[in-house]
């Protein structure tokens, strides 16, 4: 689990009083979705402070932050794994399964 900490992203759901500006330009902000004054996004743990600071500048009415689940950490880990390593492991598993049939 310690090795997965670099994959940590926090989900943010906030409502702000000012028009959203500059949040998409911040490094570490992912999957930004805006609906009126409500904003939802994921942010890397290293960029959380900057994202929260920007939200504060916009005037926060409500804020909910959700850490990733263990499942999300593992899924993110395997998304970033080198494709050749994943494919060869999968290929071996398929070959062994095929040989047993």
Tab-separated table of C-alpha atoms in Angstrom:
chain	number	residue	atom	x	y	z
A	1	UNK	CA	0.000	0.000	0.000
A	2	UNK	CA	2.872	2.354	0.701
A	3	UNK	CA	4.009	1.997	-2.909
A	4	UNK	CA	0.523	3.017	-4.121
A	5	UNK	CA	0.455	6.315	-2.228
A	6	UNK	CA	1.878	8.208	-5.218
A	7	UNK	CA	-1.304	7.262	-7.090
A	8	UNK	CA	-3.507	9.002	-4.542
A	9	UNK	CA	-6.168	11.299	-5.973
A	10	UNK	CA	-8.870	12.944	-3.936
A	11	UNK	CA	-12.321	13.486	-5.426
A	12	UNK	CA	-13.624	17.017	-4.853
A	13	UNK	CA	-17.242	18.120	-5.115
A	14	UNK	CA	-17.729	21.815	-4.399
A	15	UNK	CA	-20.136	24.671	-4.897
A	16	UNK	CA	-18.595	28.117	-5.304
A	17	UNK	CA	-19.986	31.654	-5.373
A	18	UNK	CA	-17.863	33.103	-8.205
A	19	UNK	CA	-17.595	31.930	-11.809
A	20	UNK	CA	-15.094	29.109	-12.174
A	21	UNK	CA	-11.839	30.348	-13.584
A	22	UNK	CA	-8.336	28.933	-13.616
A	23	UNK	CA	-9.099	25.566	-12.022
A	24	UNK	CA	-8.603	23.593	-15.235
A	25	UNK	CA	-5.144	25.129	-15.657
A	26	UNK	CA	-3.841	23.819	-12.329
A	27	UNK	CA	-1.445	20.866	-12.549
A	28	UNK	CA	-2.775	17.681	-10.978
A	29	UNK	CA	-6.459	18.431	-11.644
A	30	UNK	CA	-8.203	15.649	-13.600
A	31	UNK	CA	-11.694	14.963	-14.964
A	32	UNK	CA	-12.990	18.480	-14.289
A	33	UNK	CA	-16.776	18.700	-14.598
A	34	UNK	CA	-18.631	21.988	-14.173
A	35	UNK	CA	-22.382	22.387	-13.763
A	36	UNK	CA	-23.231	26.012	-13.052
A	37	UNK	CA	-21.563	26.895	-9.754
A	38	UNK	CA	-20.895	23.230	-8.883
A	39	UNK	CA	-17.569	21.680	-9.759
A	40	UNK	CA	-16.349	18.085	-9.505
A	41	UNK	CA	-12.823	16.886	-10.158
A	42	UNK	CA	-10.065	14.571	-9.012
A	43	UNK	CA	-6.800	16.041	-7.807
A	44	UNK	CA	-3.398	14.497	-7.144
A	45	UNK	CA	-2.429	14.641	-3.479
A	46	UNK	CA	0.617	16.804	-4.313
A	47	UNK	CA	-1.691	19.390	-5.932
A	48	UNK	CA	-4.499	19.341	-3.369
A	49	UNK	CA	-3.337	22.475	-1.545
A	50	UNK	CA	-3.260	24.584	-4.735
A	51	UNK	CA	-6.682	23.335	-5.843
A	52	UNK	CA	-8.245	24.087	-2.452
A	53	UNK	CA	-6.614	27.512	-2.413
A	54	UNK	CA	-8.153	28.269	-5.822
A	55	UNK	CA	-11.576	27.097	-4.644
A	56	UNK	CA	-11.278	29.332	-1.577
A	57	UNK	CA	-10.548	32.303	-3.856
A	58	UNK	CA	-13.786	31.515	-5.697
A	59	UNK	CA	-15.821	31.495	-2.462
A	60	UNK	CA	-16.786	28.040	-1.257
A	61	UNK	CA	-20.438	27.398	-0.313
A	62	UNK	CA	-19.995	23.663	0.169
A	63	UNK	CA	-17.154	21.196	-0.159
A	64	UNK	CA	-16.922	17.418	0.019
A	65	UNK	CA	-13.616	15.625	-0.424
A	66	UNK	CA	-13.420	11.864	-0.778
A	67	UNK	CA	-10.191	9.858	-0.660
A	68	UNK	CA	-9.857	7.015	-3.152
A	69	UNK	CA	-11.040	3.565	-2.205
A	70	UNK	CA	-8.599	0.688	-2.123
A	71	UNK	CA	-10.172	-0.597	-5.328
A	72	UNK	CA	-9.576	2.756	-7.058
A	73	UNK	CA	-5.927	2.712	-5.958
A	74	UNK	CA	-5.397	-0.752	-7.419
A	75	UNK	CA	-7.218	0.088	-10.655
A	76	UNK	CA	-5.136	3.229	-11.059
A	77	UNK	CA	-1.972	1.249	-10.339
A	78	UNK	CA	-2.735	-1.229	-13.104
A	79	UNK	CA	-3.709	1.560	-15.532
A	80	UNK	CA	-0.228	3.040	-15.132
A	81	UNK	CA	1.610	-0.310	-15.279
A	82	UNK	CA	3.753	-0.799	-18.405
A	83	UNK	CA	1.654	-2.401	-21.124
A	84	UNK	CA	4.297	-4.997	-22.020
A	85	UNK	CA	4.483	-6.311	-18.443
A	86	UNK	CA	0.723	-6.575	-18.116
A	87	UNK	CA	0.289	-8.200	-21.512
A	88	UNK	CA	2.975	-10.817	-20.917
A	89	UNK	CA	1.513	-11.732	-17.547
A	90	UNK	CA	-1.933	-11.990	-19.092
A	91	UNK	CA	-0.576	-13.984	-22.018
A	92	UNK	CA	1.068	-16.493	-19.674
A	93	UNK	CA	-2.117	-16.868	-17.693
A	94	UNK	CA	-4.136	-17.412	-20.877
A	95	UNK	CA	-1.632	-19.929	-22.227
A	96	UNK	CA	-1.634	-21.914	-18.988
A	97	UNK	CA	-5.416	-21.873	-18.928
A	98	UNK	CA	-5.581	-22.949	-22.578
A	99	UNK	CA	-3.119	-25.789	-21.944
A	100	UNK	CA	-5.296	-27.140	-19.133
A	101	UNK	CA	-8.449	-27.275	-21.298
